[in-house]
Short mmCIF file of C-alpha atoms and ligand atoms in Angstrom, two decimals:
data_model
loop_
_atom_site.label_atom_id
_atom_site.label_comp_id
_atom_site.label_asym_id
_atom_site.label_seq_id
_atom_site.Cartn_x
_atom_site.Cartn_y
_atom_site.Cartn_z
CA MET A 1 0.08 -0.22 0.15
CA SER A 2 1.48 3.53 -1.21
CA ASN A 3 1.84 5.42 2.20
CA THR A 4 0.52 8.52 0.10
CA PHE A 5 -2.88 10.91 0.32
CA ASP A 6 -5.25 13.40 -0.82
CA VAL A 7 -5.89 13.90 2.91
CA ILE A 8 -4.60 13.02 6.54
CA VAL A 9 -7.02 13.01 9.37
CA ILE A 10 -5.67 13.42 13.19
CA GLY A 11 -7.81 11.82 15.55
CA ALA A 12 -10.71 9.59 14.69
CA GLY A 13 -13.06 11.82 17.62
CA ALA A 14 -16.71 12.81 16.90
CA VAL A 15 -15.07 15.29 14.43
CA GLY A 16 -12.58 13.51 12.65
CA SER A 17 -14.52 10.20 11.74
CA ALA A 18 -17.27 12.71 10.03
CA ALA A 19 -14.20 14.95 7.91
CA ALA A 20 -13.29 11.67 7.72
CA TYR A 21 -16.49 10.25 6.04
CA PHE A 22 -17.08 13.68 3.82
CA ALA A 23 -13.50 13.79 2.52
CA ALA A 24 -14.12 10.29 1.28
CA ARG A 25 -17.04 10.41 -0.37
CA SER A 26 -15.86 13.15 -2.47
CA GLY A 27 -13.22 11.23 -3.85
CA GLN A 28 -9.79 11.73 -1.70
CA HIS A 29 -7.89 9.17 -1.38
CA VAL A 30 -7.54 9.74 2.92
CA LEU A 31 -6.30 8.66 5.76
CA LEU A 32 -8.05 9.00 9.70
CA LEU A 33 -5.08 8.25 12.46
CA GLU A 34 -6.10 7.72 15.70
CA GLN A 35 -4.03 7.16 18.45
CA PHE A 36 -5.83 4.57 20.13
CA GLU A 37 -8.98 2.44 19.29
CA ILE A 38 -12.30 3.43 16.91
CA ASP A 39 -14.81 4.08 19.67
CA HIS A 40 -12.29 4.27 22.55
CA GLN A 41 -13.93 5.98 26.32
CA ASN A 42 -10.79 8.10 26.34
CA GLY A 43 -11.76 11.03 24.85
CA SER A 44 -15.12 12.91 24.61
CA SER A 45 -16.82 11.27 21.61
CA TYR A 46 -18.14 8.16 23.49
CA GLY A 47 -21.11 7.31 25.27
CA ALA A 48 -25.25 5.57 24.03
CA SER A 49 -25.81 9.49 24.11
CA ARG A 50 -25.15 13.03 23.50
CA ILE A 51 -27.93 16.46 22.51
CA ILE A 52 -28.78 17.74 19.53
CA ARG A 53 -30.80 20.46 19.67
CA TYR A 54 -31.38 23.88 17.97
CA ALA A 55 -32.02 25.68 20.67
CA TYR A 56 -28.95 27.85 21.49
CA ASP A 57 -28.41 31.40 23.20
CA HIS A 58 -26.14 32.61 18.89
CA PRO A 59 -27.92 32.70 15.60
CA VAL A 60 -24.71 30.66 13.82
CA TYR A 61 -25.57 27.53 15.96
CA VAL A 62 -29.20 27.89 15.06
CA GLU A 63 -28.25 28.67 11.70
CA LEU A 64 -25.65 25.67 12.11
CA ALA A 65 -28.09 23.28 13.49
CA LYS A 66 -29.89 24.15 10.00
CA SER A 67 -27.77 21.67 8.58
CA THR A 68 -27.16 19.41 10.99
CA PHE A 69 -30.43 17.60 11.39
CA PRO A 70 -30.34 16.28 7.46
CA LEU A 71 -27.23 15.72 7.26
CA TRP A 72 -27.92 12.82 9.97
CA ALA A 73 -30.83 12.62 8.20
CA ALA A 74 -28.38 11.52 5.20
CA LEU A 75 -25.97 9.46 7.27
CA GLU A 76 -29.54 7.08 8.57
CA ALA A 77 -29.81 6.78 5.27
CA GLU A 78 -26.97 5.48 3.51
CA SER A 79 -26.24 3.26 6.19
CA GLY A 80 -28.97 2.04 7.63
CA GLU A 81 -28.56 2.67 10.79
CA THR A 82 -31.21 4.74 13.88
CA LEU A 83 -29.12 7.37 15.54
CA TYR A 84 -31.76 9.95 16.43
CA THR A 85 -34.47 9.99 18.22
CA GLN A 86 -36.38 12.65 18.97
CA THR A 87 -37.81 13.73 22.05
CA GLY A 88 -38.58 17.31 22.26
CA GLY A 89 -36.40 19.06 24.16
CA ILE A 90 -37.16 22.46 27.12
CA ASP A 91 -34.68 24.46 28.87
CA PHE A 92 -36.19 25.71 32.47
CA GLY A 93 -34.39 28.47 35.00
CA ARG A 94 -36.34 31.67 35.47
CA VAL A 95 -36.30 33.95 32.22
CA ASP A 96 -34.03 36.98 33.00
CA GLN A 97 -31.60 34.08 32.84
CA PRO A 98 -28.88 35.84 29.96
CA THR A 99 -28.87 31.90 28.23
CA LEU A 100 -32.46 30.93 28.32
CA ARG A 101 -33.81 34.52 27.13
CA GLY A 102 -31.32 34.36 24.89
CA MET A 103 -31.99 30.88 23.17
CA ILE A 104 -35.49 32.49 23.60
CA ASP A 105 -34.74 34.93 21.08
CA SER A 106 -32.27 33.36 18.68
CA LEU A 107 -35.42 30.14 17.80
CA ALA A 108 -37.00 33.16 16.94
CA ALA A 109 -34.93 35.45 14.68
CA CYS A 110 -33.98 31.58 12.31
CA ASN A 111 -38.27 30.94 12.40
CA ILE A 112 -37.51 28.39 14.62
CA PRO A 113 -40.58 26.65 16.58
CA HIS A 114 -40.88 27.05 20.24
CA GLU A 115 -42.89 27.58 22.77
CA VAL A 116 -42.66 29.90 25.83
CA LEU A 117 -44.46 27.66 28.07
CA GLU A 118 -45.76 28.47 32.03
CA PRO A 119 -44.39 25.86 34.99
CA ASP A 120 -48.09 24.99 35.10
CA GLU A 121 -48.58 23.86 32.19
CA ALA A 122 -45.25 22.37 31.35
CA HIS A 123 -46.24 19.94 34.87
CA GLN A 124 -48.58 19.18 32.97
CA ARG A 125 -47.01 18.22 29.29
CA PHE A 126 -44.08 17.31 31.16
CA PRO A 127 -45.60 15.55 34.97
CA GLN A 128 -41.86 13.80 35.17
CA PHE A 129 -40.65 17.87 36.35
CA ARG A 130 -41.29 20.01 39.24
CA PHE A 131 -40.72 23.44 38.14
CA ASP A 132 -40.31 26.57 40.36
CA ASP A 133 -43.10 29.36 40.27
CA ASP A 134 -40.64 31.98 38.61
CA MET A 135 -39.08 29.65 36.09
CA LYS A 136 -40.03 29.55 32.53
CA VAL A 137 -39.09 26.90 30.55
CA LEU A 138 -38.66 27.12 26.64
CA TYR A 139 -39.72 23.77 24.46
CA GLN A 140 -38.66 22.30 21.12
CA GLY A 141 -40.22 19.41 19.25
CA ASP A 142 -37.26 18.28 17.16
CA ALA A 143 -34.79 17.92 19.43
CA GLY A 144 -33.71 14.50 20.14
CA VAL A 145 -30.69 12.16 20.99
CA LEU A 146 -27.65 11.17 19.35
CA ARG A 147 -26.35 7.67 19.89
CA ALA A 148 -22.07 8.69 19.73
CA SER A 149 -20.87 5.85 19.57
CA LEU A 150 -22.61 4.61 17.36
CA CYS A 151 -22.12 7.78 15.87
CA VAL A 152 -18.93 8.32 15.19
CA ARG A 153 -18.25 4.33 14.21
CA THR A 154 -20.89 4.60 11.32
CA HIS A 155 -18.59 7.32 10.32
CA VAL A 156 -15.48 6.12 10.05
CA ARG A 157 -17.17 2.37 8.51
CA LEU A 158 -18.81 4.43 6.25
CA ALA A 159 -16.20 6.33 5.13
CA GLN A 160 -13.79 2.50 5.31
CA GLN A 161 -16.70 2.11 2.29
CA HIS A 162 -15.99 5.17 0.83
CA GLY A 163 -11.66 4.11 0.71
CA ALA A 164 -10.18 4.97 3.14
CA VAL A 165 -7.83 3.77 4.76
CA VAL A 166 -7.91 4.07 9.03
CA ARG A 167 -5.67 3.07 11.27
CA ASP A 168 -6.26 3.40 15.40
CA GLN A 169 -3.64 2.53 18.06
CA SER A 170 -1.40 4.78 15.65
CA PRO A 171 -0.33 7.72 17.97
CA VAL A 172 1.49 10.92 15.65
CA THR A 173 4.32 11.40 17.06
CA ARG A 174 5.83 14.09 14.38
CA ILE A 175 4.16 16.50 11.81
CA GLU A 176 6.03 18.78 9.39
CA ILE A 177 4.18 20.99 6.90
CA LYS A 178 5.57 21.93 3.84
CA SER A 179 4.70 24.13 1.66
CA ASP A 180 2.12 22.45 -0.20
CA SER A 181 2.27 18.96 1.64
CA VAL A 182 2.51 17.10 4.68
CA GLU A 183 4.61 14.98 6.49
CA ILE A 184 3.13 12.77 9.03
CA GLN A 185 4.96 10.54 11.84
CA ALA A 186 2.68 7.16 13.45
CA GLY A 187 2.71 4.32 14.68
CA GLY A 188 6.81 3.68 13.22
CA GLU A 189 5.36 4.62 9.16
CA ILE A 190 5.38 8.18 7.20
CA PHE A 191 2.92 8.74 5.51
CA SER A 192 2.20 11.92 3.21
CA ALA A 193 -0.80 14.17 1.91
CA ALA A 194 -2.26 17.39 -0.06
CA ALA A 195 -3.69 18.24 2.48
CA LEU A 196 -4.28 17.48 6.41
CA ILE A 197 -7.20 17.75 8.57
CA VAL A 198 -5.62 17.80 12.67
CA VAL A 199 -8.94 17.76 15.09
CA PRO A 200 -7.15 16.25 18.57
CA GLY A 201 -9.83 17.41 20.82
CA PRO A 202 -8.01 17.44 24.43
CA TRP A 203 -3.73 15.69 23.82
CA GLY A 204 -2.32 19.14 23.06
CA ILE A 205 -1.04 18.62 20.02
CA PHE A 206 -1.52 22.21 17.67
CA ALA A 207 1.84 23.45 19.45
CA SER A 208 3.67 21.10 16.35
CA ILE A 209 1.76 22.90 14.21
CA GLY A 210 3.06 26.30 15.47
CA LEU A 211 -0.74 27.19 16.78
CA ASP A 212 -0.52 28.10 20.71
CA LEU A 213 -4.02 27.97 21.27
CA PRO A 214 -5.85 28.52 24.37
CA LEU A 215 -7.06 25.92 25.69
CA THR A 216 -8.56 24.39 28.31
CA PRO A 217 -8.81 20.11 28.76
CA VAL A 218 -11.48 20.02 31.95
CA LYS A 219 -13.47 15.99 33.59
CA THR A 220 -16.79 15.99 33.69
CA HIS A 221 -19.02 12.99 33.73
CA GLU A 222 -21.91 11.37 32.19
CA ALA A 223 -23.61 9.38 35.02
CA TYR A 224 -26.39 6.94 34.49
CA PHE A 225 -29.09 7.09 36.86
CA ASP A 226 -31.39 3.79 37.12
CA SER A 227 -35.15 5.43 37.36
CA GLN A 228 -38.64 3.90 37.35
CA PRO A 229 -40.49 2.51 36.00
CA ALA A 230 -37.93 2.68 32.55
CA GLU A 231 -40.02 3.81 29.60
CA ARG A 232 -41.04 7.19 31.98
CA TYR A 233 -37.94 7.96 31.53
CA ASP A 234 -36.58 6.66 28.19
CA THR A 235 -36.50 8.11 24.83
CA THR A 236 -40.62 7.12 24.37
CA SER A 237 -42.32 10.08 27.18
CA PHE A 238 -38.89 12.26 28.71
CA PRO A 239 -37.39 15.18 26.57
CA ILE A 240 -34.07 16.26 26.22
CA PHE A 241 -33.34 19.03 28.70
CA ILE A 242 -31.22 22.16 29.77
CA ALA A 243 -31.93 23.87 33.44
CA HIS A 244 -30.23 26.57 34.12
CA THR A 245 -29.50 26.69 36.96
CA LEU A 246 -26.14 27.79 37.48
CA GLU A 247 -26.06 29.26 40.73
CA ASN A 248 -27.03 25.56 42.02
CA TYR A 249 -24.53 23.77 41.31
CA GLY A 250 -21.60 25.11 40.19
CA PHE A 251 -22.08 24.12 36.69
CA MET A 252 -25.59 24.28 34.19
CA PRO A 253 -28.21 20.69 35.20
CA TYR A 254 -28.67 18.95 32.11
CA GLY A 255 -29.96 15.68 31.07
CA LEU A 256 -31.65 12.85 27.90
CA PRO A 257 -33.58 10.78 28.40
CA GLY A 258 -32.74 6.55 28.65
CA VAL A 259 -31.37 5.10 25.26
CA ASP A 260 -31.61 1.63 24.11
CA GLY A 261 -31.92 0.47 28.14
CA SER A 262 -29.52 3.02 29.33
CA GLY A 263 -30.86 4.47 31.93
CA LEU A 264 -31.53 8.11 32.61
CA LYS A 265 -28.30 10.68 32.48
CA VAL A 266 -28.26 13.63 34.19
CA GLY A 267 -25.10 15.69 33.63
CA LEU A 268 -23.77 19.35 35.30
CA HIS A 269 -21.82 20.84 32.16
CA GLY A 270 -18.45 21.58 32.88
CA GLY A 271 -15.91 20.27 35.64
CA PRO A 272 -12.59 21.60 36.62
CA PRO A 273 -9.16 22.06 34.42
CA ILE A 274 -7.45 18.55 34.78
CA ALA A 275 -3.46 19.34 34.54
CA ASP A 276 -1.65 16.42 32.37
CA MET A 277 -3.41 14.87 30.20
CA ASN A 278 -0.72 11.29 30.98
CA ALA A 279 -2.66 11.58 34.36
CA VAL A 280 -6.26 12.00 34.28
CA ASP A 281 -8.01 10.48 37.69
CA ARG A 282 -10.79 8.80 35.34
CA THR A 283 -12.00 7.94 38.63
CA PRO A 284 -15.75 9.56 38.62
CA SER A 285 -16.35 12.13 42.03
CA PRO A 286 -18.59 11.23 44.08
CA ASP A 287 -19.51 14.79 44.98
CA VAL A 288 -20.39 15.38 40.99
CA ILE A 289 -22.89 12.05 41.08
CA GLU A 290 -24.28 14.10 44.64
CA LYS A 291 -24.55 16.62 43.04
CA ALA A 292 -27.18 14.77 39.68
CA GLN A 293 -29.03 13.36 42.19
CA THR A 294 -29.73 16.76 44.62
CA PHE A 295 -31.18 17.99 41.61
CA ILE A 296 -33.22 15.24 40.22
CA LYS A 297 -34.74 15.23 43.82
CA ARG A 298 -35.76 18.90 43.44
CA HIS A 299 -36.80 18.26 39.63
CA ILE A 300 -37.37 14.92 38.05
CA PRO A 301 -38.99 13.51 42.08
CA GLY A 302 -40.15 10.19 40.63
CA GLY A 303 -36.10 9.88 39.06
CA SER A 304 -34.77 9.68 41.93
CA ALA A 305 -32.85 6.45 41.35
CA PRO A 306 -29.59 4.51 42.19
CA LEU A 307 -26.63 5.40 39.90
CA LYS A 308 -26.45 2.86 37.68
CA TYR A 309 -22.80 4.09 36.23
CA ALA A 310 -20.90 6.67 35.85
CA ARG A 311 -17.73 7.81 34.45
CA VAL A 312 -14.49 10.30 32.97
CA CYS A 313 -14.92 12.33 30.13
CA LEU A 314 -13.91 15.74 28.96
CA TYR A 315 -14.08 18.60 27.28
CA THR A 316 -11.79 20.82 25.66
CA MET A 317 -12.76 24.23 26.63
CA THR A 318 -12.05 27.55 24.94
CA PRO A 319 -12.67 30.65 26.69
CA ASP A 320 -15.59 31.72 25.41
CA GLU A 321 -16.78 28.66 25.11
CA HIS A 322 -16.88 28.45 20.83
CA PHE A 323 -15.89 26.11 19.02
CA ILE A 324 -12.40 26.53 17.15
CA ILE A 325 -12.68 26.19 13.18
CA ASP A 326 -10.15 26.94 10.57
CA ARG A 327 -6.79 27.15 7.56
CA HIS A 328 -3.52 27.22 9.50
CA PRO A 329 -3.05 30.95 9.39
CA ALA A 330 0.41 30.20 7.65
CA HIS A 331 -0.68 27.24 5.80
CA ASP A 332 -4.31 27.12 3.16
CA HIS A 333 -3.48 23.22 2.73
CA VAL A 334 -4.09 22.79 7.10
CA ALA A 335 -7.42 23.15 8.28
CA ILE A 336 -7.92 22.67 12.09
CA SER A 337 -10.26 22.22 14.72
CA ALA A 338 -11.05 22.09 18.43
CA SER A 339 -15.06 21.30 18.35
CA CYS A 340 -15.29 21.35 21.94
CA SER A 341 -16.32 23.26 25.10
CA GLY A 342 -18.78 20.32 26.64
CA HIS A 343 -21.34 21.46 23.13
CA ALA A 344 -19.77 20.29 19.70
CA PHE A 345 -21.05 16.45 18.87
CA LYS A 346 -24.70 17.46 16.73
CA PHE A 347 -22.88 19.60 14.64
CA SER A 348 -19.32 17.10 14.56
CA ASN A 349 -20.91 16.03 10.35
CA ILE A 350 -21.37 20.05 9.48
CA ILE A 351 -17.86 20.63 11.09
CA GLY A 352 -16.58 17.10 9.05
CA GLN A 353 -17.66 18.80 6.13
CA ILE A 354 -15.76 22.54 6.68
CA LEU A 355 -12.64 21.17 7.16
CA THR A 356 -13.59 18.92 4.47
CA ASP A 357 -14.43 22.36 1.80
CA LEU A 358 -11.29 24.29 3.77
CA VAL A 359 -8.29 22.09 2.87
CA CYS A 360 -10.48 20.63 -0.03
CA ASN A 361 -11.81 23.96 -1.98
CA GLY A 362 -10.25 26.68 0.14
CA THR A 363 -13.57 27.97 1.30
CA THR A 364 -17.20 26.70 3.05
CA GLN A 365 -20.57 28.54 2.80
CA HIS A 366 -20.95 28.76 6.03
CA ASP A 367 -20.78 30.88 8.53
CA ILE A 368 -17.88 30.12 10.68
CA GLY A 369 -16.14 33.66 11.09
CA LEU A 370 -17.19 32.85 15.56
CA PHE A 371 -14.67 30.52 14.81
CA SER A 372 -11.96 31.77 13.77
CA LEU A 373 -8.32 31.60 15.41
CA SER A 374 -8.01 34.87 14.68
CA ARG A 375 -9.73 35.76 18.23
CA PHE A 376 -7.23 34.92 20.30
CA ASP A 377 -4.31 37.66 20.59
CA GLN A 378 -1.76 34.77 21.99
CA LEU A 379 -1.66 33.61 19.12
CA GLN A 380 1.71 32.54 18.35
CA SER A 381 1.84 30.55 15.00
CA VAL A 382 5.80 29.55 12.27
C1 FAD B 401 -19.90 14.07 29.42
C2 FAD B 401 -19.99 13.89 27.88
C3 FAD B 401 -21.49 14.58 26.96
C4 FAD B 401 -21.37 16.16 26.18
N1 FAD B 401 -22.45 15.67 26.31
C5 FAD B 401 -23.19 16.46 24.38
C6 FAD B 401 -24.36 16.86 24.10
O1 FAD B 401 -25.40 16.16 24.39
N2 FAD B 401 -24.39 17.35 22.84
C7 FAD B 401 -23.04 18.85 21.88
O2 FAD B 401 -23.43 17.98 20.77
N3 FAD B 401 -21.99 17.42 22.57
C8 FAD B 401 -21.83 17.15 23.62
N4 FAD B 401 -20.48 16.89 24.08
C9 FAD B 401 -19.26 17.43 23.97
C10 FAD B 401 -18.85 16.45 21.96
O3 FAD B 401 -18.86 15.81 22.46
C11 FAD B 401 -17.63 16.69 21.81
O4 FAD B 401 -17.65 18.45 21.55
C12 FAD B 401 -16.54 16.10 21.03
O5 FAD B 401 -17.37 14.89 20.85
C13 FAD B 401 -15.47 16.20 20.50
O6 FAD B 401 -14.97 15.92 19.68
P1 FAD B 401 -13.66 15.93 18.55
O7 FAD B 401 -13.82 14.72 17.88
O8 FAD B 401 -13.58 17.73 18.13
O9 FAD B 401 -12.60 15.83 20.27
P2 FAD B 401 -11.91 13.52 20.47
O10 FAD B 401 -13.73 12.72 20.43
O11 FAD B 401 -11.72 13.99 21.59
O12 FAD B 401 -11.27 13.28 19.01
C14 FAD B 401 -10.61 13.48 18.65
C15 FAD B 401 -9.52 12.37 18.71
O13 FAD B 401 -8.14 12.41 18.99
C16 FAD B 401 -7.52 11.42 18.83
N5 FAD B 401 -5.86 11.69 19.23
C17 FAD B 401 -5.33 12.60 19.47
N6 FAD B 401 -3.89 13.34 19.19
C18 FAD B 401 -3.61 11.91 18.80
C19 FAD B 401 -2.70 11.78 18.40
N7 FAD B 401 -1.30 12.46 18.51
N8 FAD B 401 -2.12 11.09 17.39
C20 FAD B 401 -3.53 10.39 17.12
N9 FAD B 401 -5.23 10.23 17.73
C21 FAD B 401 -4.71 11.53 18.28
C22 FAD B 401 -7.61 11.47 20.44
O14 FAD B 401 -7.53 9.55 20.56
C23 FAD B 401 -9.11 11.70 19.92
O15 FAD B 401 -9.50 9.24 19.63
C24 FAD B 401 -19.43 15.97 25.32
C25 FAD B 401 -19.07 15.79 25.71
C26 FAD B 401 -18.63 15.08 27.05
C27 FAD B 401 -17.70 14.51 27.52
#
């Protein structure tokens, strides 16, 4: 096999697997390099479920979501897999909460159907929940659940069907960017390509391509509860939710219905920074589980249940929590993304497509100004 490709993608998380799929589907000869096994548990993309929603407090994300829903549907049609289940979604909090107010305004500005409910009305619609009297409840019907691990595996499988070569257990140890190509060392081999897409999640290999990015890996959790009866808390009757009650728990609580028997999932958006990626403490923190249980007791009282399962998962945060999606400032044939900040899974398909367009066509039809590298003063390139 030749070690020369059109496009090399580094990192087979949600975004890298999507980029490999879109590049291969567009006819490029693609190599996807992953340091661990495909669908490993060490990064950000593994697990039963992720939220997909239009509700965002910035119209740019709402507009992106208009593309991401159809792309997941197209992937389902091509693969025969069920990746998305519609559940509807609620956001609740006091209406003066800027994030909740911003979501209502953005949905209206982008013509996405939604309702703002009073607590009593919302309780009648979603009897599993108890809302405070001074809360408003935003309902958006298209929100739902993506089967996270299955999405990653499906993008990888279809990328291979479109001709991509996938090398797992192949950590990239050297990247050399030349004027019109790249040379990569991984797993003891040298590969070259006309273009490179770098999506390494919390593993900071950006320094090796001359980029000093303000990224902070943080330790967060996925906690699943054995709430009964299961059908009251699964995708048949329970919406995804975000509670705009940051002040009560330190981080914003969110949750998803049980998917394929996973149990009700409740998490807190965020966590403490990780000082050393080579020494991540992957033991779930009892404190976080306790906070999730306190939240459930107050707002989903019938769903209080023993913990079924918890695991540590990583976010890669930017200072403003907006993604990075851009071309390398010194090399047009290199595109990068640090798209996490805890909310990129739903967009991973469109980000993968944008990255492919950036390195293969030099442009994208999507508005990615918000995600540019130039917003960081401390950026240094070589
Ligand atoms: C608990 C949790 C809940 C979340 N909930 C949601 C949600 O509900 N909705 C939503 O939209 N988003 C959510 N997110 C965020 C979303 O999952 C992430 O934004 C997304 O998975 C990031 O994908 P990624 O491909 O950028 O990163 P990663 O998944 O970290 O992938 C990066 C990959 O690069 C590989 N890599 C790194 N360095 C090298 C190297 N040198 N050589 C080879 N390979 C390398 C890594 O091994 C890894 O596989 C959540 C995240 C977590 C952790």
